[in-house]
Amino acid sequence: GQQLNQSPQSMFIQEGEDVSMNCTSSSIFNTWLWYKQDPGEGPVLLIALYKAGELTSNGRLTAQFGITRKDSFLNISASIPSDVGIYFCAGLPQGSARQLTFGSGTQLTVLP
Amino acid sequence: DSGVTQTPKHLITATGQRVTLRCSPRSGDLSVYWYQQSLDQGLQFLIQYYNGEERAKGNILERFSAQQFPDLHSELNLSSLELGDSALYFCASSVATISGTSGVSTDTQYFGPGTRLTVL
């Protein structure tokens, strides 16, 4: 099946720092989504990207749909303690298999 | 709050038993998806229903089945439970409009809070 490589697996940053994470694939994707999941909760949609090259912001979060349609990144600026959680990328691959494929997640820890 | 509801929130049962998980999608969403999330794995797609019909199948075991009812709520049935079935089970919904001849076009999925299943 489709594979998404998400990196880094985990990050420890100081409060106030910026953070960046990304997802890459060997296949073309038509949609990229970024979710955040708190422990024991469901993933919450942060940003949705539908067009190659699209750059979208949601508060301190910015995500981009790569021009090649095989990658996406998420930036968080001026991190705060409540940014702690697991961030997942998800992509909808081109073709007839219209199923979201998820990355393995980035565990973010924000130190005070 | 995503608008997707799932019940129960927690479920503890024994091996060999059968359980039913329930999901109500967001108002207006026609598609429901079921995912399994184990501790050592990410989100694994199980199955999708669109307007009452099965649309896509992922890594769903033969012991598991699902259905979507006329009011669009969905149930995931897990039978002959094993210890390894212990996991978080999420339901997601989307509007999912038909796209040309290629079948259902899924759009952004919104997740429910999940059901934590523990098999003892």
PDB file of C-alpha atoms in Angstrom:
ATOM      1  CA  GLY A   1       0.000   0.000   0.000  1.00  0.00           C
ATOM      2  CA  GLN A   2       0.906   3.658   0.030  1.00  0.00           C
ATOM      3  CA  GLN A   3       3.619   4.732   2.456  1.00  0.00           C
ATOM      4  CA  LEU A   4       4.164   8.103   4.039  1.00  0.00           C
ATOM      5  CA  ASN A   5       7.465   8.901   5.693  1.00  0.00           C
ATOM      6  CA  GLN A   6       6.988  11.423   8.465  1.00  0.00           C
ATOM      7  CA  SER A   7       9.887  13.021  10.268  1.00  0.00           C
ATOM      8  CA  PRO A   8      11.088  13.604  12.801  1.00  0.00           C
ATOM      9  CA  GLN A   9       9.598  10.883  14.998  1.00  0.00           C
ATOM     10  CA  SER A  10       9.909  13.070  18.063  1.00  0.00           C
ATOM     11  CA  MET A  11      11.035  16.561  18.984  1.00  0.00           C
ATOM     12  CA  PHE A  12      11.897  18.311  22.208  1.00  0.00           C
ATOM     13  CA  ILE A  13      11.858  22.091  21.943  1.00  0.00           C
ATOM     14  CA  GLN A  14      11.867  25.084  24.239  1.00  0.00           C
ATOM     15  CA  GLU A  15       8.755  27.167  24.607  1.00  0.00           C
ATOM     16  CA  GLY A  16       8.857  30.004  22.095  1.00  0.00           C
ATOM     17  CA  GLU A  17      10.854  28.107  19.500  1.00  0.00           C
ATOM     18  CA  ASP A  18       9.652  27.337  16.003  1.00  0.00           C
ATOM     19  CA  VAL A  19       9.286  23.732  14.868  1.00  0.00           C
ATOM     20  CA  SER A  20       9.034  22.057  11.497  1.00  0.00           C
ATOM     21  CA  MET A  21       7.993  18.563  10.498  1.00  0.00           C
ATOM     22  CA  ASN A  22       7.410  16.980   7.124  1.00  0.00           C
ATOM     23  CA  CYS A  23       6.002  14.065   5.226  1.00  0.00           C
ATOM     24  CA  THR A  24       7.217  12.552   1.996  1.00  0.00           C
ATOM     25  CA  SER A  25       5.914   9.887  -0.296  1.00  0.00           C
ATOM     26  CA  SER A  26       7.098   8.060  -3.372  1.00  0.00           C
ATOM     27  CA  SER A  27       3.616   8.500  -4.850  1.00  0.00           C
ATOM     28  CA  ILE A  28       1.619  11.533  -5.871  1.00  0.00           C
ATOM     29  CA  PHE A  29      -1.040  12.742  -3.461  1.00  0.00           C
ATOM     30  CA  ASN A  30      -4.085  14.872  -4.261  1.00  0.00           C
ATOM     31  CA  THR A  31      -4.741  16.046  -0.724  1.00  0.00           C
ATOM     32  CA  TRP A  32      -2.581  16.591   2.332  1.00  0.00           C
ATOM     33  CA  LEU A  33      -4.041  16.908   5.797  1.00  0.00           C
ATOM     34  CA  TRP A  34      -2.367  17.650   9.108  1.00  0.00           C
ATOM     35  CA  TYR A  35      -3.904  16.424  12.358  1.00  0.00           C
ATOM     36  CA  LYS A  36      -2.991  16.780  16.017  1.00  0.00           C
ATOM     37  CA  GLN A  37      -3.831  14.076  18.518  1.00  0.00           C
ATOM     38  CA  ASP A  38      -3.807  14.459  22.286  1.00  0.00           C
ATOM     39  CA  PRO A  39      -3.475  11.303  24.438  1.00  0.00           C
ATOM     40  CA  GLY A  40      -6.667   9.240  24.430  1.00  0.00           C
ATOM     41  CA  GLU A  41      -8.422  11.634  22.062  1.00  0.00           C
ATOM     42  CA  GLY A  42      -9.280  11.575  18.391  1.00  0.00           C
ATOM     43  CA  PRO A  43      -7.127  13.366  15.799  1.00  0.00           C
ATOM     44  CA  VAL A  44      -8.170  16.965  15.293  1.00  0.00           C
ATOM     45  CA  LEU A  45      -7.828  18.484  11.856  1.00  0.00           C
ATOM     46  CA  LEU A  46      -5.399  21.413  11.777  1.00  0.00           C
ATOM     47  CA  ILE A  47      -4.912  22.235   8.122  1.00  0.00           C
ATOM     48  CA  ALA A  48      -6.146  20.817   4.807  1.00  0.00           C
ATOM     49  CA  LEU A  49      -4.286  21.319   1.516  1.00  0.00           C
ATOM     50  CA  TYR A  50      -5.808  20.540  -1.850  1.00  0.00           C
ATOM     51  CA  LYS A  51      -3.525  22.084  -4.474  1.00  0.00           C
ATOM     52  CA  ALA A  52       0.158  21.663  -5.305  1.00  0.00           C
ATOM     53  CA  GLY A  53       2.124  24.646  -4.050  1.00  0.00           C
ATOM     54  CA  GLU A  54      -0.660  25.736  -1.715  1.00  0.00           C
ATOM     55  CA  LEU A  55       0.519  27.443   1.464  1.00  0.00           C
ATOM     56  CA  THR A  56      -2.086  27.672   4.210  1.00  0.00           C
ATOM     57  CA  SER A  57      -1.964  29.124   7.697  1.00  0.00           C
ATOM     58  CA  ASN A  58      -4.059  28.506  10.774  1.00  0.00           C
ATOM     59  CA  GLY A  59      -2.902  30.833  13.541  1.00  0.00           C
ATOM     60  CA  ARG A  60       0.683  29.915  14.399  1.00  0.00           C
ATOM     61  CA  LEU A  61       0.540  26.895  12.085  1.00  0.00           C
ATOM     62  CA  THR A  62       1.574  26.965   8.443  1.00  0.00           C
ATOM     63  CA  ALA A  63       1.527  24.034   6.058  1.00  0.00           C
ATOM     64  CA  GLN A  64       2.480  23.642   2.437  1.00  0.00           C
ATOM     65  CA  PHE A  65       1.528  21.171  -0.288  1.00  0.00           C
ATOM     66  CA  GLY A  66       4.758  20.395  -2.140  1.00  0.00           C
ATOM     67  CA  ILE A  67       5.062  21.277  -5.815  1.00  0.00           C
ATOM     68  CA  THR A  68       5.914  17.692  -6.702  1.00  0.00           C
ATOM     69  CA  ARG A  69       2.741  16.578  -4.836  1.00  0.00           C
ATOM     70  CA  LYS A  70       4.868  14.054  -3.002  1.00  0.00           C
ATOM     71  CA  ASP A  71       5.530  16.017   0.162  1.00  0.00           C
ATOM     72  CA  SER A  72       4.150  18.449   2.690  1.00  0.00           C
ATOM     73  CA  PHE A  73       5.489  20.276   5.709  1.00  0.00           C
ATOM     74  CA  LEU A  74       3.985  21.773   8.828  1.00  0.00           C
ATOM     75  CA  ASN A  75       5.550  24.654  10.728  1.00  0.00           C
ATOM     76  CA  ILE A  76       4.564  25.792  14.197  1.00  0.00           C
ATOM     77  CA  SER A  77       5.871  29.180  15.237  1.00  0.00           C
ATOM     78  CA  ALA A  78       6.451  30.451  18.768  1.00  0.00           C
ATOM     79  CA  SER A  79       5.533  27.124  20.382  1.00  0.00           C
ATOM     80  CA  ILE A  80       3.536  27.056  23.614  1.00  0.00           C
ATOM     81  CA  PRO A  81       2.981  24.232  26.126  1.00  0.00           C
ATOM     82  CA  SER A  82      -0.421  23.287  24.686  1.00  0.00           C
ATOM     83  CA  ASP A  83       1.254  22.445  21.371  1.00  0.00           C
ATOM     84  CA  VAL A  84       2.360  19.188  22.996  1.00  0.00           C
ATOM     85  CA  GLY A  85       0.914  16.155  21.266  1.00  0.00           C
ATOM     86  CA  ILE A  86       1.329  13.895  18.282  1.00  0.00           C
ATOM     87  CA  TYR A  87       1.099  15.453  14.857  1.00  0.00           C
ATOM     88  CA  PHE A  88       0.060  13.273  11.946  1.00  0.00           C
ATOM     89  CA  CYS A  89       0.213  13.983   8.268  1.00  0.00           C
ATOM     90  CA  ALA A  90      -2.298  12.225   6.060  1.00  0.00           C
ATOM     91  CA  GLY A  91      -2.538  12.078   2.315  1.00  0.00           C
ATOM     92  CA  LEU A  92      -5.096  11.068  -0.238  1.00  0.00           C
ATOM     93  CA  PRO A  93      -3.221   9.288  -3.030  1.00  0.00           C
ATOM     94  CA  GLN A  94      -3.939   9.816  -6.673  1.00  0.00           C
ATOM     95  CA  GLY A  95      -5.886   7.002  -8.273  1.00  0.00           C
ATOM     96  CA  SER A  96      -8.876   4.856  -7.495  1.00  0.00           C
ATOM     97  CA  ALA A  97      -7.857   3.842  -3.967  1.00  0.00           C
ATOM     98  CA  ARG A  98      -9.472   6.812  -2.254  1.00  0.00           C
ATOM     99  CA  GLN A  99      -8.222   6.077   1.229  1.00  0.00           C
ATOM    100  CA  LEU A 100      -6.320   8.372   3.518  1.00  0.00           C
ATOM    101  CA  THR A 101      -2.832   7.179   4.297  1.00  0.00           C
ATOM    102  CA  PHE A 102      -1.363   8.358   7.597  1.00  0.00           C
ATOM    103  CA  GLY A 103       2.204   9.088   8.541  1.00  0.00           C
ATOM    104  CA  SER A 104       3.590   7.520  11.697  1.00  0.00           C
ATOM    105  CA  GLY A 105       3.359  10.763  13.644  1.00  0.00           C
ATOM    106  CA  THR A 106       5.697  13.298  15.235  1.00  0.00           C
ATOM    107  CA  GLN A 107       5.625  13.436  19.037  1.00  0.00           C
ATOM    108  CA  LEU A 108       6.190  17.048  20.085  1.00  0.00           C
ATOM    109  CA  THR A 109       7.286  17.985  23.580  1.00  0.00           C
ATOM    110  CA  VAL A 110       7.506  21.649  24.538  1.00  0.00           C
ATOM    111  CA  LEU A 111       9.724  22.396  27.507  1.00  0.00           C
ATOM    112  CA  PRO A 112       8.936  25.454  29.645  1.00  0.00           C
TER     113      PRO A 112
ATOM    114  CA  ASP B   1     -15.714  19.240  19.056  1.00  0.00           C
ATOM    115  CA  SER B   2     -15.636  17.686  15.581  1.00  0.00           C
ATOM    116  CA  GLY B   3     -19.349  16.866  15.525  1.00  0.00           C
ATOM    117  CA  VAL B   4     -18.642  13.135  15.237  1.00  0.00           C
ATOM    118  CA  THR B   5     -19.837  11.130  18.229  1.00  0.00           C
ATOM    119  CA  GLN B   6     -18.769   7.677  19.284  1.00  0.00           C
ATOM    120  CA  THR B   7     -20.060   5.379  21.996  1.00  0.00           C
ATOM    121  CA  PRO B   8     -19.012   3.885  24.269  1.00  0.00           C
ATOM    122  CA  LYS B   9     -15.869   5.771  25.250  1.00  0.00           C
ATOM    123  CA  HIS B  10     -14.402   2.748  27.006  1.00  0.00           C
ATOM    124  CA  LEU B  11     -15.122  -0.935  26.648  1.00  0.00           C
ATOM    125  CA  ILE B  12     -13.573  -3.766  28.618  1.00  0.00           C
ATOM    126  CA  THR B  13     -14.361  -7.325  27.630  1.00  0.00           C
ATOM    127  CA  ALA B  14     -12.929 -10.819  27.556  1.00  0.00           C
ATOM    128  CA  THR B  15     -11.352 -12.849  24.782  1.00  0.00           C
ATOM    129  CA  GLY B  16     -13.849 -14.613  22.569  1.00  0.00           C
ATOM    130  CA  GLN B  17     -16.555 -12.035  23.128  1.00  0.00           C
ATOM    131  CA  ARG B  18     -18.299  -9.788  20.612  1.00  0.00           C
ATOM    132  CA  VAL B  19     -18.752  -6.029  20.887  1.00  0.00           C
ATOM    133  CA  THR B  20     -20.415  -3.283  18.876  1.00  0.00           C
ATOM    134  CA  LEU B  21     -19.022   0.218  18.539  1.00  0.00           C
ATOM    135  CA  ARG B  22     -21.273   3.011  17.407  1.00  0.00           C
ATOM    136  CA  CYS B  23     -20.603   6.186  15.457  1.00  0.00           C
ATOM    137  CA  SER B  24     -22.759   9.122  14.464  1.00  0.00           C
ATOM    138  CA  PRO B  25     -21.266  11.278  11.710  1.00  0.00           C
ATOM    139  CA  ARG B  26     -21.371  15.051  11.481  1.00  0.00           C
ATOM    140  CA  SER B  27     -24.669  16.419  10.275  1.00  0.00           C
ATOM    141  CA  GLY B  28     -24.705  16.297   6.479  1.00  0.00           C
ATOM    142  CA  ASP B  29     -21.775  13.909   6.121  1.00  0.00           C
ATOM    143  CA  LEU B  30     -22.550  10.848   4.049  1.00  0.00           C
ATOM    144  CA  SER B  31     -19.313   8.943   4.484  1.00  0.00           C
ATOM    145  CA  VAL B  32     -18.120   7.126   7.574  1.00  0.00           C
ATOM    146  CA  TYR B  33     -14.686   5.622   8.030  1.00  0.00           C
ATOM    147  CA  TRP B  34     -13.411   3.294  10.736  1.00  0.00           C
ATOM    148  CA  TYR B  35      -9.789   3.230  11.924  1.00  0.00           C
ATOM    149  CA  GLN B  36      -7.853   1.185  14.434  1.00  0.00           C
ATOM    150  CA  GLN B  37      -4.982   2.670  16.411  1.00  0.00           C
ATOM    151  CA  SER B  38      -2.796   0.324  18.422  1.00  0.00           C
ATOM    152  CA  LEU B  39      -0.016   1.460  20.742  1.00  0.00           C
ATOM    153  CA  ASP B  40       2.717   0.297  18.429  1.00  0.00           C
ATOM    154  CA  GLN B  41       1.050   1.307  15.198  1.00  0.00           C
ATOM    155  CA  GLY B  42      -0.368   4.397  13.632  1.00  0.00           C
ATOM    156  CA  LEU B  43      -3.870   4.841  12.356  1.00  0.00           C
ATOM    157  CA  GLN B  44      -4.896   1.863  10.276  1.00  0.00           C
ATOM    158  CA  PHE B  45      -7.832   2.267   7.922  1.00  0.00           C
ATOM    159  CA  LEU B  46     -10.414  -0.475   8.324  1.00  0.00           C
ATOM    160  CA  ILE B  47     -13.449   0.294   6.191  1.00  0.00           C
ATOM    161  CA  GLN B  48     -15.484   3.078   4.606  1.00  0.00           C
ATOM    162  CA  TYR B  49     -19.227   3.407   4.060  1.00  0.00           C
ATOM    163  CA  TYR B  50     -20.901   5.954   1.846  1.00  0.00           C
ATOM    164  CA  ASN B  51     -24.639   6.558   2.160  1.00  0.00           C
ATOM    165  CA  GLY B  52     -25.263   3.051   3.450  1.00  0.00           C
ATOM    166  CA  GLU B  53     -23.000   1.153   1.078  1.00  0.00           C
ATOM    167  CA  GLU B  54     -19.531  -0.226   1.640  1.00  0.00           C
ATOM    168  CA  ARG B  55     -17.065   1.771  -0.471  1.00  0.00           C
ATOM    169  CA  ALA B  56     -13.576   0.760   0.505  1.00  0.00           C
ATOM    170  CA  LYS B  57     -11.898  -1.844   2.632  1.00  0.00           C
ATOM    171  CA  GLY B  58      -8.563  -1.600   4.307  1.00  0.00           C
ATOM    172  CA  ASN B  59      -6.855  -3.996   6.688  1.00  0.00           C
ATOM    173  CA  ILE B  60     -10.056  -5.239   8.265  1.00  0.00           C
ATOM    174  CA  LEU B  61     -10.073  -8.723   9.728  1.00  0.00           C
ATOM    175  CA  GLU B  62     -12.707 -11.306   8.782  1.00  0.00           C
ATOM    176  CA  ARG B  63     -13.874 -11.236  12.408  1.00  0.00           C
ATOM    177  CA  PHE B  64     -14.770  -7.572  12.056  1.00  0.00           C
ATOM    178  CA  SER B  65     -17.726  -6.169  10.160  1.00  0.00           C
ATOM    179  CA  ALA B  66     -19.491  -2.862   9.848  1.00  0.00           C
ATOM    180  CA  GLN B  67     -22.623  -1.325   8.489  1.00  0.00           C
ATOM    181  CA  GLN B  68     -24.126   2.089   7.929  1.00  0.00           C
ATOM    182  CA  PHE B  69     -27.814   2.571   8.611  1.00  0.00           C
ATOM    183  CA  PRO B  70     -30.380   4.736   6.768  1.00  0.00           C
ATOM    184  CA  ASP B  71     -29.931   7.509   9.341  1.00  0.00           C
ATOM    185  CA  LEU B  72     -26.194   7.369   8.442  1.00  0.00           C
ATOM    186  CA  HIS B  73     -24.949   6.218  11.804  1.00  0.00           C
ATOM    187  CA  SER B  74     -22.545   3.317  11.644  1.00  0.00           C
ATOM    188  CA  GLU B  75     -21.655   0.336  13.780  1.00  0.00           C
ATOM    189  CA  LEU B  76     -18.447  -1.638  13.866  1.00  0.00           C
ATOM    190  CA  ASN B  77     -18.849  -5.209  15.090  1.00  0.00           C
ATOM    191  CA  LEU B  78     -15.841  -7.032  16.486  1.00  0.00           C
ATOM    192  CA  SER B  79     -16.243 -10.727  17.221  1.00  0.00           C
ATOM    193  CA  SER B  80     -14.157 -13.590  18.620  1.00  0.00           C
ATOM    194  CA  LEU B  81     -12.057 -10.934  20.285  1.00  0.00           C
ATOM    195  CA  GLU B  82      -8.373 -11.529  20.899  1.00  0.00           C
ATOM    196  CA  LEU B  83      -5.931  -9.759  23.175  1.00  0.00           C
ATOM    197  CA  GLY B  84      -4.363  -8.103  20.161  1.00  0.00           C
ATOM    198  CA  ASP B  85      -7.634  -6.390  19.311  1.00  0.00           C
ATOM    199  CA  SER B  86      -7.128  -4.042  22.248  1.00  0.00           C
ATOM    200  CA  ALA B  87      -6.793  -0.609  20.674  1.00  0.00           C
ATOM    201  CA  LEU B  88      -8.417   2.740  20.108  1.00  0.00           C
ATOM    202  CA  TYR B  89     -11.094   2.604  17.431  1.00  0.00           C
ATOM    203  CA  PHE B  90     -11.908   5.841  15.675  1.00  0.00           C
ATOM    204  CA  CYS B  91     -14.711   6.797  13.417  1.00  0.00           C
ATOM    205  CA  ALA B  92     -14.370   9.689  10.990  1.00  0.00           C
ATOM    206  CA  SER B  93     -16.858  11.290   8.647  1.00  0.00           C
ATOM    207  CA  SER B  94     -16.741  13.424   5.546  1.00  0.00           C
ATOM    208  CA  VAL B  95     -19.142  14.873   3.034  1.00  0.00           C
ATOM    209  CA  ALA B  96     -17.679  12.658   0.269  1.00  0.00           C
ATOM    210  CA  THR B  97     -19.331  13.615  -2.996  1.00  0.00           C
ATOM    211  CA  ILE B  98     -19.318  11.382  -6.043  1.00  0.00           C
ATOM    212  CA  SER B  99     -16.481  12.178  -8.405  1.00  0.00           C
ATOM    213  CA  GLY B 100     -16.936  11.240 -12.050  1.00  0.00           C
ATOM    214  CA  THR B 101     -16.445   7.605 -12.905  1.00  0.00           C
ATOM    215  CA  SER B 102     -13.657   7.003 -10.450  1.00  0.00           C
ATOM    216  CA  GLY B 103     -15.984   6.321  -7.548  1.00  0.00           C
ATOM    217  CA  VAL B 104     -16.384   8.197  -4.318  1.00  0.00           C
ATOM    218  CA  SER B 105     -14.212  11.244  -3.866  1.00  0.00           C
ATOM    219  CA  THR B 106     -13.277  11.539  -0.218  1.00  0.00           C
ATOM    220  CA  ASP B 107     -12.653  14.926   1.198  1.00  0.00           C
ATOM    221  CA  THR B 108     -11.537  16.116   4.593  1.00  0.00           C
ATOM    222  CA  GLN B 109     -12.238  13.622   7.353  1.00  0.00           C
ATOM    223  CA  TYR B 110     -13.254  14.677  10.852  1.00  0.00           C
ATOM    224  CA  PHE B 111     -12.590  12.253  13.669  1.00  0.00           C
ATOM    225  CA  GLY B 112     -14.658  11.264  16.659  1.00  0.00           C
ATOM    226  CA  PRO B 113     -13.203  10.940  20.177  1.00  0.00           C
ATOM    227  CA  GLY B 114     -12.709   7.185  19.804  1.00  0.00           C
ATOM    228  CA  THR B 115     -13.603   4.057  21.732  1.00  0.00           C
ATOM    229  CA  ARG B 116     -10.886   2.461  23.809  1.00  0.00           C
ATOM    230  CA  LEU B 117     -11.315  -1.306  23.683  1.00  0.00           C
ATOM    231  CA  THR B 118      -9.522  -3.455  26.212  1.00  0.00           C
ATOM    232  CA  VAL B 119      -9.655  -7.223  25.758  1.00  0.00           C
ATOM    233  CA  LEU B 120      -8.646  -9.172  28.851  1.00  0.00           C
TER     234      LEU B 120
END
